[in-house]
Each structure stands twice: as C-alpha cells, then as structure tokens.
C-alpha cells in the first residue's frame, strides 16, 4: 500500500461521501494504490451509517469507530495507528483541504527524498481579526518559551513517510498536541502554502472556548516556562517585600509611625493572595496532567475496526 488517507470525522454525515467521491476522482489517475482510514470520533449523527455505505465501493476503506467523542487529536492518533501505507496523509472530512493537494504532497515526497513530511500551511486565513490576533499571540508566546518550533498557520494537513509516522506513534502521551509532536520528532518537513476551502456542509467543531483550552494544552505540554515565571514572580515579590519591610521598620523606629497604612495592607494582602493563587493554579495544571498521565488510560477506545474486502487485492 502506497498511501493511507487518515480522515477524522465528527458529525460529518453529509461530508463523508462527498469526501470519498472527491478523493476517488482526484486519485483516479494517480497510478498507485491507496486506502482511506476513516475515524468516527463518536459522532451523534448518521456518520457511522454513511461510512458503512462506503465499504461497498472499490477503494480499500477502514473505519475506526470510537466508543465516544475523544477529540481530533485522539482520532488522528488512531488513524495513524491503523494506517498501512508507506505514506500517510492526515486530512479533514469537510473538504476544506482538497485531496488533490494530498496527491501533490505524495509526488513531492517521491521526487524529493530529502524530505520526510510535506505539511500545508494556510496562506490566507479565512477568519475574523480577533481570532487571528489570538492565534498570532499564541504562536509568538509558545515559540518564545518552548524549545520545539511551532510554525504559524501550519495545519494538521500533512503527508508523512512511514518512519516519521512510527516516531509519532511512539509518543503515546495522553495530552496530545500534534502540531508540537510533529515538530518534536524532528525529521525534515517541507511547508507548502495552501488555500483553505469553504466547509462542504456543516459547521466547524471549534469554538473559541475549545481553541483556548487547546492553546493552554499546547503550552503546558511543550514548555515548563509558566513554572519558571511563577518562581520569578515569587522572587521579585519577595525582593520588594523585604525592601518594604525595611522601610516599615525604619518608619517605626525613627518616626514612630505604627498603625498607619490600612489601605496598603489591604492592597498587599489582595495582591499577594492573587499571585499565590495564580502560582498554585499553574503548579496544579502540571500536577493534574501528571496525575491523569499516570493512570495510563488509553488515548481512545474503539468499539469496532472495520475493513472492507478490497484489501486482499
Ligand atoms: N473532528 C474530530 N473530532 C472532534 C472535532 C473535529 O474528529 O472532536 C474532525 C472533523 O470532523 C473534521 C476535522 O476534525 O474532519 C476538523 O474539524 P473542523 O472542520 O471542525 O475544524 P476547522 O476546520 O474549523 O479547524
Ligand atoms: Mg474544517
């Protein structure tokens, strides 16, 4: 098998057959064999039924059917695990990313052996200014603190060679932030610009709240800088506290001012309380992640893995 298309699907009942047809027509003259690995990420609509219909077509199709919604990160992991191709492409089900580009990626890997991965990044973002601002700030922040490089606008739409897939699979951490993992494993990645299409049908599964949580996951997974910041904050506060202590003692001894400064005390208690709670929160984020990781729970649970008869060819 030359290529596996890994397609995470969450409530995409109207899109999966459109995707299948698009892939079929774009790959019709490709001249190599490929499979499609659909991961049904606990959809609440008829996605699974629609996927089962695709089992009758003439392309080798696999369906990994999750027991509930585990999120796109888990779906990608499952898809990579079930893929059999020498090359593996991760691509969305909503046709925002054209299968034709995946074919270009394969051709590039064929002709440029020095690369292990071709990754697409969004040339022009089709989103609001506020969201763009937050995304840009996130990339600036994480690149400043993390050792791993995060390429701005890079998507999960990528084609890997098998050794890189195996490297990614060897990292079975529970809190997955793929953009970081893809870069952490190393290998040579070539970034190509692409234009995001409109969603074929349905709406995006990402709300601002989900994106914010995802951004925090990325930061906590790839840098311990927040802990360092907490330490520095503590040191700076302690330094100024000692200075202020000296001032207060001198005031008392030299000028006899003892009970003044009610406002100062209230402000200081509130400020220090706030800083302490923040720092405990930061430590808590890491401890919580450590706690959940130590339970060693699986990244996903699949109810069934279906494979059609086209594999025997
Ligand atoms: N997806 C998934 N699990 C989720 C959310 C999304 O498998 O919990 C899939 C979704 O079906 C789609 C891809 O991930 O194929 C990208 O999702 P979406 O289109 O909502 O994101 P966007 O394109 O807006 O970034
Ligand atoms: Mg989409």
CSV table of C-alpha atoms and ligand atoms in Angstrom, one decimal:
chain,number,residue,atom,x,y,z
A,1,UNK,CA,0.0,0.0,0.0
A,2,UNK,CA,1.5,3.3,-1.1
A,3,UNK,CA,-0.7,5.8,0.7
A,4,UNK,CA,-3.2,6.0,3.6
A,5,UNK,CA,-5.6,8.9,3.9
A,6,UNK,CA,-6.4,9.3,7.6
A,7,UNK,CA,-9.7,11.2,8.0
A,8,UNK,CA,-11.1,12.1,11.4
A,9,UNK,CA,-14.8,12.6,11.3
A,10,UNK,CA,-17.1,14.1,14.0
A,11,UNK,CA,-20.7,14.7,12.9
A,12,UNK,CA,-19.8,14.7,9.2
A,13,UNK,CA,-22.7,12.6,7.9
A,14,UNK,CA,-23.2,14.8,4.8
A,15,UNK,CA,-19.5,15.2,4.1
A,16,UNK,CA,-18.0,11.7,4.2
A,17,UNK,CA,-19.5,10.5,0.9
A,18,UNK,CA,-18.6,13.8,-0.7
A,19,UNK,CA,-15.0,13.3,0.6
A,20,UNK,CA,-14.9,9.8,-0.7
A,21,UNK,CA,-16.0,10.9,-4.2
A,22,UNK,CA,-13.6,13.8,-4.2
A,23,UNK,CA,-10.7,11.5,-3.2
A,24,UNK,CA,-11.7,8.9,-5.8
A,25,UNK,CA,-11.8,11.4,-8.6
A,26,UNK,CA,-8.6,13.3,-7.6
A,27,UNK,CA,-6.7,10.0,-7.3
A,28,UNK,CA,-8.2,8.3,-10.3
A,29,UNK,CA,-5.1,8.8,-12.5
A,30,UNK,CA,-2.6,8.6,-9.6
A,31,UNK,CA,-1.3,5.2,-10.6
A,32,UNK,CA,-0.7,3.8,-7.1
A,33,UNK,CA,-2.8,2.0,-4.5
A,34,UNK,CA,-4.2,3.8,-1.5
A,35,UNK,CA,-6.7,3.3,1.3
A,36,UNK,CA,-8.9,5.6,3.3
A,37,UNK,CA,-8.9,5.2,7.1
A,38,UNK,CA,-12.0,7.0,8.5
A,39,UNK,CA,-12.1,7.6,12.2
A,40,UNK,CA,-15.6,8.1,13.5
A,41,UNK,CA,-15.0,10.2,16.6
A,42,UNK,CA,-18.2,9.4,18.5
A,43,UNK,CA,-20.4,11.2,16.1
A,44,UNK,CA,-24.0,11.8,17.2
A,45,UNK,CA,-25.4,11.9,13.7
A,46,UNK,CA,-25.5,9.3,11.0
A,47,UNK,CA,-21.8,9.5,10.2
A,48,UNK,CA,-21.1,5.8,11.0
A,49,UNK,CA,-24.0,4.7,8.8
A,50,UNK,CA,-22.8,6.8,5.9
A,51,UNK,CA,-19.3,5.4,6.4
A,52,UNK,CA,-20.5,1.9,6.3
A,53,UNK,CA,-22.1,2.6,2.9
A,54,UNK,CA,-18.7,3.5,1.6
A,55,UNK,CA,-17.4,0.0,2.4
A,56,UNK,CA,-19.1,-1.3,-0.8
A,57,UNK,CA,-17.1,1.0,-3.1
A,58,UNK,CA,-13.9,-0.1,-4.8
A,59,UNK,CA,-11.4,1.7,-2.6
A,60,UNK,CA,-10.0,-0.1,0.4
A,61,UNK,CA,-11.7,1.5,3.4
A,62,UNK,CA,-11.2,1.1,7.1
A,63,UNK,CA,-13.4,2.5,9.8
A,64,UNK,CA,-12.3,3.0,13.3
A,65,UNK,CA,-15.4,3.5,15.3
A,66,UNK,CA,-14.8,5.3,18.7
A,67,UNK,CA,-17.0,4.5,21.7
A,68,UNK,CA,-17.4,8.2,22.3
A,69,UNK,CA,-16.0,11.6,21.2
A,70,UNK,CA,-12.3,11.6,22.1
A,71,UNK,CA,-11.4,14.7,20.1
A,72,UNK,CA,-9.5,15.2,16.8
A,73,UNK,CA,-6.1,14.6,18.4
A,74,UNK,CA,-7.1,11.1,19.5
A,75,UNK,CA,-8.8,10.4,16.2
A,76,UNK,CA,-5.6,11.3,14.3
A,77,UNK,CA,-3.6,9.0,16.6
A,78,UNK,CA,-6.0,6.1,16.0
A,79,UNK,CA,-5.9,6.8,12.2
A,80,UNK,CA,-2.1,6.7,12.1
A,81,UNK,CA,-2.1,3.5,14.1
A,82,UNK,CA,-4.5,1.8,11.8
A,83,UNK,CA,-2.8,3.1,8.6
A,84,UNK,CA,-0.9,0.7,6.4
A,85,UNK,CA,0.6,2.9,3.7
A,86,UNK,CA,4.2,3.8,3.1
A,87,UNK,CA,3.0,7.4,3.1
A,88,UNK,CA,0.2,8.7,5.4
A,89,UNK,CA,-1.8,11.9,4.9
A,90,UNK,CA,-4.0,13.4,7.6
A,91,UNK,CA,-6.8,15.3,6.0
A,92,UNK,CA,-10.2,16.7,7.2
A,93,UNK,CA,-13.5,15.2,6.2
A,94,UNK,CA,-15.1,18.6,5.4
A,95,UNK,CA,-13.3,19.1,2.1
A,96,UNK,CA,-11.7,22.3,3.4
A,97,UNK,CA,-8.5,20.5,2.4
A,98,UNK,CA,-8.6,19.1,-1.2
A,99,UNK,CA,-7.5,15.5,-1.7
A,100,UNK,CA,-5.8,16.8,-4.9
A,101,UNK,CA,-3.2,18.6,-2.7
A,102,UNK,CA,-2.5,15.3,-0.9
A,103,UNK,CA,-1.6,13.9,-4.3
A,104,UNK,CA,0.8,16.8,-4.9
A,105,UNK,CA,2.3,16.0,-1.5
A,106,UNK,CA,2.9,12.4,-2.5
A,107,UNK,CA,4.5,13.5,-5.7
A,108,UNK,CA,6.8,15.8,-3.8
A,109,UNK,CA,7.9,13.0,-1.4
A,110,UNK,CA,8.5,10.8,-4.4
A,111,UNK,CA,10.7,13.4,-6.1
A,112,UNK,CA,12.4,15.0,-3.1
A,113,UNK,CA,13.8,12.1,-0.9
A,114,UNK,CA,15.4,14.6,1.5
A,115,UNK,CA,12.0,15.4,3.0
A,116,UNK,CA,10.1,13.1,5.4
A,117,UNK,CA,7.0,15.2,5.6
A,118,UNK,CA,5.1,17.7,3.5
A,119,UNK,CA,2.9,20.0,5.6
A,120,UNK,CA,0.4,22.5,4.3
A,121,UNK,CA,0.1,25.9,6.0
A,122,UNK,CA,-2.7,28.4,5.5
A,123,UNK,CA,-1.7,31.1,3.1
A,124,UNK,CA,-4.6,33.4,3.7
A,125,UNK,CA,-6.6,32.8,6.8
A,126,UNK,CA,-10.3,33.0,6.4
A,127,UNK,CA,-11.2,34.0,9.9
A,128,UNK,CA,-12.0,37.1,11.9
A,129,UNK,CA,-9.4,39.7,13.0
A,130,UNK,CA,-9.9,38.9,16.7
A,131,UNK,CA,-9.3,35.2,16.3
A,132,UNK,CA,-6.3,35.9,14.1
A,133,UNK,CA,-4.9,38.1,16.8
A,134,UNK,CA,-5.3,35.5,19.5
A,135,UNK,CA,-3.7,32.8,17.2
A,136,UNK,CA,-0.8,35.0,16.3
A,137,UNK,CA,-0.2,35.8,20.0
A,138,UNK,CA,-0.3,32.1,20.9
A,139,UNK,CA,2.4,31.3,18.3
A,140,UNK,CA,4.6,34.2,19.5
A,141,UNK,CA,4.2,33.1,23.1
A,142,UNK,CA,4.8,29.4,22.6
A,143,UNK,CA,7.7,29.9,20.2
A,144,UNK,CA,9.4,32.2,22.8
A,145,UNK,CA,9.2,29.7,25.6
A,146,UNK,CA,9.2,26.2,24.0
A,147,UNK,CA,12.2,24.5,22.5
A,148,UNK,CA,10.0,22.9,19.9
A,149,UNK,CA,9.3,25.1,16.9
A,150,UNK,CA,5.7,25.9,16.1
A,151,UNK,CA,5.1,27.1,12.5
A,152,UNK,CA,2.4,29.8,12.3
A,153,UNK,CA,-0.6,28.7,10.3
A,154,UNK,CA,0.6,25.1,9.9
A,155,UNK,CA,-2.2,22.7,9.9
A,156,UNK,CA,-2.6,19.0,10.6
A,157,UNK,CA,-2.9,18.5,6.8
A,158,UNK,CA,0.3,16.7,6.2
A,159,UNK,CA,1.8,13.7,4.4
A,160,UNK,CA,4.4,11.7,6.3
A,161,UNK,CA,6.8,8.9,5.3
A,162,UNK,CA,6.3,5.7,7.4
A,163,UNK,CA,9.3,6.2,9.7
A,164,UNK,CA,8.0,9.6,10.8
A,165,UNK,CA,4.6,8.0,11.5
A,166,UNK,CA,6.2,5.4,13.7
A,167,UNK,CA,8.1,8.1,15.5
A,168,UNK,CA,4.9,10.0,16.2
A,169,UNK,CA,3.1,6.8,17.3
A,170,UNK,CA,5.9,6.0,19.7
A,171,UNK,CA,4.8,9.1,21.7
A,172,UNK,CA,1.8,7.8,23.4
A,173,UNK,CA,1.2,10.7,25.8
A,174,UNK,CA,-2.3,11.3,26.8
A,175,UNK,CA,-2.4,15.1,26.3
A,176,UNK,CA,-1.7,15.3,22.6
A,177,UNK,CA,-0.8,18.5,20.8
A,178,UNK,CA,0.0,17.2,17.4
A,179,UNK,CA,1.5,20.4,16.0
A,180,UNK,CA,4.1,20.2,18.7
A,181,UNK,CA,4.6,16.4,18.4
A,182,UNK,CA,5.1,16.6,14.6
A,183,UNK,CA,7.8,19.1,15.2
A,184,UNK,CA,9.3,17.5,18.3
A,185,UNK,CA,10.1,14.2,16.5
A,186,UNK,CA,12.4,16.0,14.1
A,187,UNK,CA,12.8,14.8,10.5
A,188,UNK,CA,12.7,17.2,7.5
A,189,UNK,CA,9.4,18.9,6.9
A,190,UNK,CA,8.7,21.0,3.8
A,191,UNK,CA,5.9,23.6,4.3
A,192,UNK,CA,3.8,24.4,1.3
A,193,UNK,CA,1.1,27.1,1.2
A,194,UNK,CA,-2.5,26.1,0.5
A,195,UNK,CA,-5.8,27.9,0.4
A,196,UNK,CA,-8.5,26.7,2.8
A,197,UNK,CA,-11.8,25.9,1.0
A,198,UNK,CA,-15.2,26.6,2.5
A,199,UNK,CA,-16.6,23.8,4.5
A,200,UNK,CA,-18.6,21.5,2.2
A,201,UNK,CA,-21.5,21.3,4.7
A,202,UNK,CA,-22.0,21.7,8.5
A,203,UNK,CA,-20.1,24.0,10.9
A,204,UNK,CA,-16.7,24.0,12.5
A,205,UNK,CA,-16.4,22.0,15.7
A,206,UNK,CA,-14.0,24.6,17.2
A,207,UNK,CA,-15.5,27.2,19.4
A,208,UNK,CA,-13.4,30.0,20.9
A,209,UNK,CA,-13.5,28.2,24.3
A,210,UNK,CA,-12.3,24.9,22.8
A,211,UNK,CA,-9.5,26.7,21.0
A,212,UNK,CA,-8.4,28.5,24.2
A,213,UNK,CA,-8.3,25.2,26.0
A,214,UNK,CA,-6.3,23.7,23.2
A,215,UNK,CA,-3.8,26.5,23.3
A,216,UNK,CA,-3.3,26.0,27.0
A,217,UNK,CA,-2.8,22.3,26.4
A,218,UNK,CA,-0.1,23.2,23.9
A,219,UNK,CA,1.7,25.4,26.3
A,220,UNK,CA,1.5,23.0,29.3
A,221,UNK,CA,2.6,20.1,27.0
A,222,UNK,CA,5.6,21.8,25.5
A,223,UNK,CA,7.1,24.1,28.0
A,224,UNK,CA,7.5,24.4,31.7
A,225,UNK,CA,8.1,28.2,31.3
A,226,UNK,CA,4.9,29.0,33.4
A,227,UNK,CA,6.5,27.3,36.4
A,228,UNK,CA,9.6,29.4,35.8
A,229,UNK,CA,7.5,32.5,35.6
A,230,UNK,CA,5.8,31.6,38.9
A,231,UNK,CA,9.3,31.3,40.5
A,232,UNK,CA,10.5,34.6,39.1
A,233,UNK,CA,7.3,36.3,40.2
A,234,UNK,CA,7.8,34.9,43.7
A,235,UNK,CA,11.4,36.1,43.8
A,236,UNK,CA,10.5,39.6,42.6
A,237,UNK,CA,7.7,39.9,45.1
A,238,UNK,CA,9.9,38.6,47.9
A,239,UNK,CA,12.6,41.2,47.0
A,240,UNK,CA,10.1,44.1,47.1
A,241,UNK,CA,8.6,42.7,50.3
A,242,UNK,CA,11.9,42.8,52.0
A,243,UNK,CA,12.6,46.3,50.8
A,244,UNK,CA,9.2,47.4,52.1
A,245,UNK,CA,9.8,45.6,55.4
A,246,UNK,CA,13.0,47.6,55.9
A,247,UNK,CA,11.1,50.8,55.2
A,248,UNK,CA,8.3,49.9,57.6
A,249,UNK,CA,10.8,49.1,60.4
A,250,UNK,CA,12.8,52.3,59.9
A,251,UNK,CA,9.5,54.3,59.9
A,252,UNK,CA,8.5,52.7,63.2
A,253,UNK,CA,11.9,53.1,64.9
A,254,UNK,CA,12.8,56.5,63.6
A,255,UNK,CA,9.5,58.2,63.3
A,256,UNK,CA,7.2,56.2,65.5
A,257,UNK,CA,4.6,55.6,62.7
A,258,UNK,CA,3.0,52.3,63.7
A,259,UNK,CA,-0.7,51.9,62.8
A,260,UNK,CA,-0.8,53.8,59.5
A,261,UNK,CA,-1.3,52.2,56.1
A,262,UNK,CA,-4.6,50.3,56.3
A,263,UNK,CA,-5.1,50.7,52.5
A,264,UNK,CA,-1.5,49.5,51.9
A,265,UNK,CA,-2.1,46.4,53.9
A,266,UNK,CA,-5.4,45.5,52.2
A,267,UNK,CA,-3.9,46.0,48.8
A,268,UNK,CA,-0.8,43.9,49.6
A,269,UNK,CA,-2.9,41.1,51.0
A,270,UNK,CA,-5.1,41.0,47.9
A,271,UNK,CA,-2.1,41.3,45.6
A,272,UNK,CA,-0.1,38.6,47.3
A,273,UNK,CA,-3.2,36.3,47.6
A,274,UNK,CA,-3.8,36.7,43.9
A,275,UNK,CA,-0.2,36.0,42.9
A,276,UNK,CA,-0.2,32.9,45.2
A,277,UNK,CA,-3.4,31.5,43.8
A,278,UNK,CA,-2.1,32.0,40.3
A,279,UNK,CA,1.1,30.2,41.0
A,280,UNK,CA,-0.8,27.4,42.7
A,281,UNK,CA,-3.0,27.2,39.7
A,282,UNK,CA,0.0,26.9,37.4
A,283,UNK,CA,1.5,24.1,39.5
A,284,UNK,CA,-1.9,22.5,39.6
A,285,UNK,CA,-2.1,22.4,35.8
A,286,UNK,CA,1.1,20.4,35.7
A,287,UNK,CA,0.2,18.1,38.6
A,288,UNK,CA,-3.2,17.4,37.1
A,289,UNK,CA,-1.7,16.4,33.8
A,290,UNK,CA,0.9,14.2,35.6
A,291,UNK,CA,-1.9,12.6,37.6
A,292,UNK,CA,-4.0,11.8,34.5
A,293,UNK,CA,-1.0,10.6,32.6
A,294,UNK,CA,0.0,8.2,35.5
A,295,UNK,CA,-3.4,6.5,35.2
A,296,UNK,CA,-2.2,5.2,31.9
A,297,UNK,CA,-5.6,5.4,30.3
A,298,UNK,CA,-5.8,4.7,26.6
A,299,UNK,CA,-5.9,7.6,24.2
A,300,UNK,CA,-9.0,6.3,22.6
A,301,UNK,CA,-11.4,3.3,22.8
A,302,UNK,CA,-12.6,1.8,19.5
A,303,UNK,CA,-15.9,-0.1,19.5
A,304,UNK,CA,-15.0,-1.7,16.2
A,305,UNK,CA,-12.4,-1.5,13.5
A,306,UNK,CA,-14.0,-2.4,10.1
A,307,UNK,CA,-12.1,-3.2,7.0
A,308,UNK,CA,-13.6,-3.9,3.6
A,309,UNK,CA,-12.7,-6.8,1.2
A,310,UNK,CA,-10.7,-4.6,-1.1
A,311,UNK,CA,-7.6,-5.2,0.9
A,312,UNK,CA,-6.9,-8.6,-0.4
A,313,UNK,CA,-6.3,-7.4,-4.0
B,1,LIG,N1,-13.0,16.4,14.3
B,1,LIG,C1,-12.9,15.2,15.1
B,1,LIG,N2,-13.2,15.2,16.4
B,1,LIG,C2,-13.6,16.4,17.0
B,1,LIG,C3,-13.7,17.6,16.3
B,1,LIG,C4,-13.4,17.6,14.9
B,1,LIG,O1,-12.6,14.2,14.5
B,1,LIG,O2,-13.9,16.3,18.3
B,1,LIG,C5,-12.7,16.4,12.9
B,1,LIG,C6,-13.8,17.0,12.0
B,1,LIG,O3,-14.8,16.1,11.7
B,1,LIG,C7,-13.0,17.4,10.8
B,1,LIG,C8,-11.7,17.8,11.4
B,1,LIG,O4,-11.6,17.2,12.7
B,1,LIG,O5,-12.8,16.4,9.8
B,1,LIG,C9,-11.5,19.3,11.5
B,1,LIG,O6,-12.6,19.8,12.3
B,1,LIG,P1,-13.3,21.2,11.9
B,1,LIG,O7,-13.6,21.2,10.5
B,1,LIG,O8,-14.5,21.3,12.8
B,1,LIG,O9,-12.2,22.2,12.3
B,1,LIG,P2,-11.7,23.5,11.4
B,1,LIG,O10,-11.6,23.1,10.0
B,1,LIG,O11,-12.8,24.5,11.6
B,1,LIG,O12,-10.4,23.9,12.1
B,2,LIG,MG1,-12.9,22.2,8.9
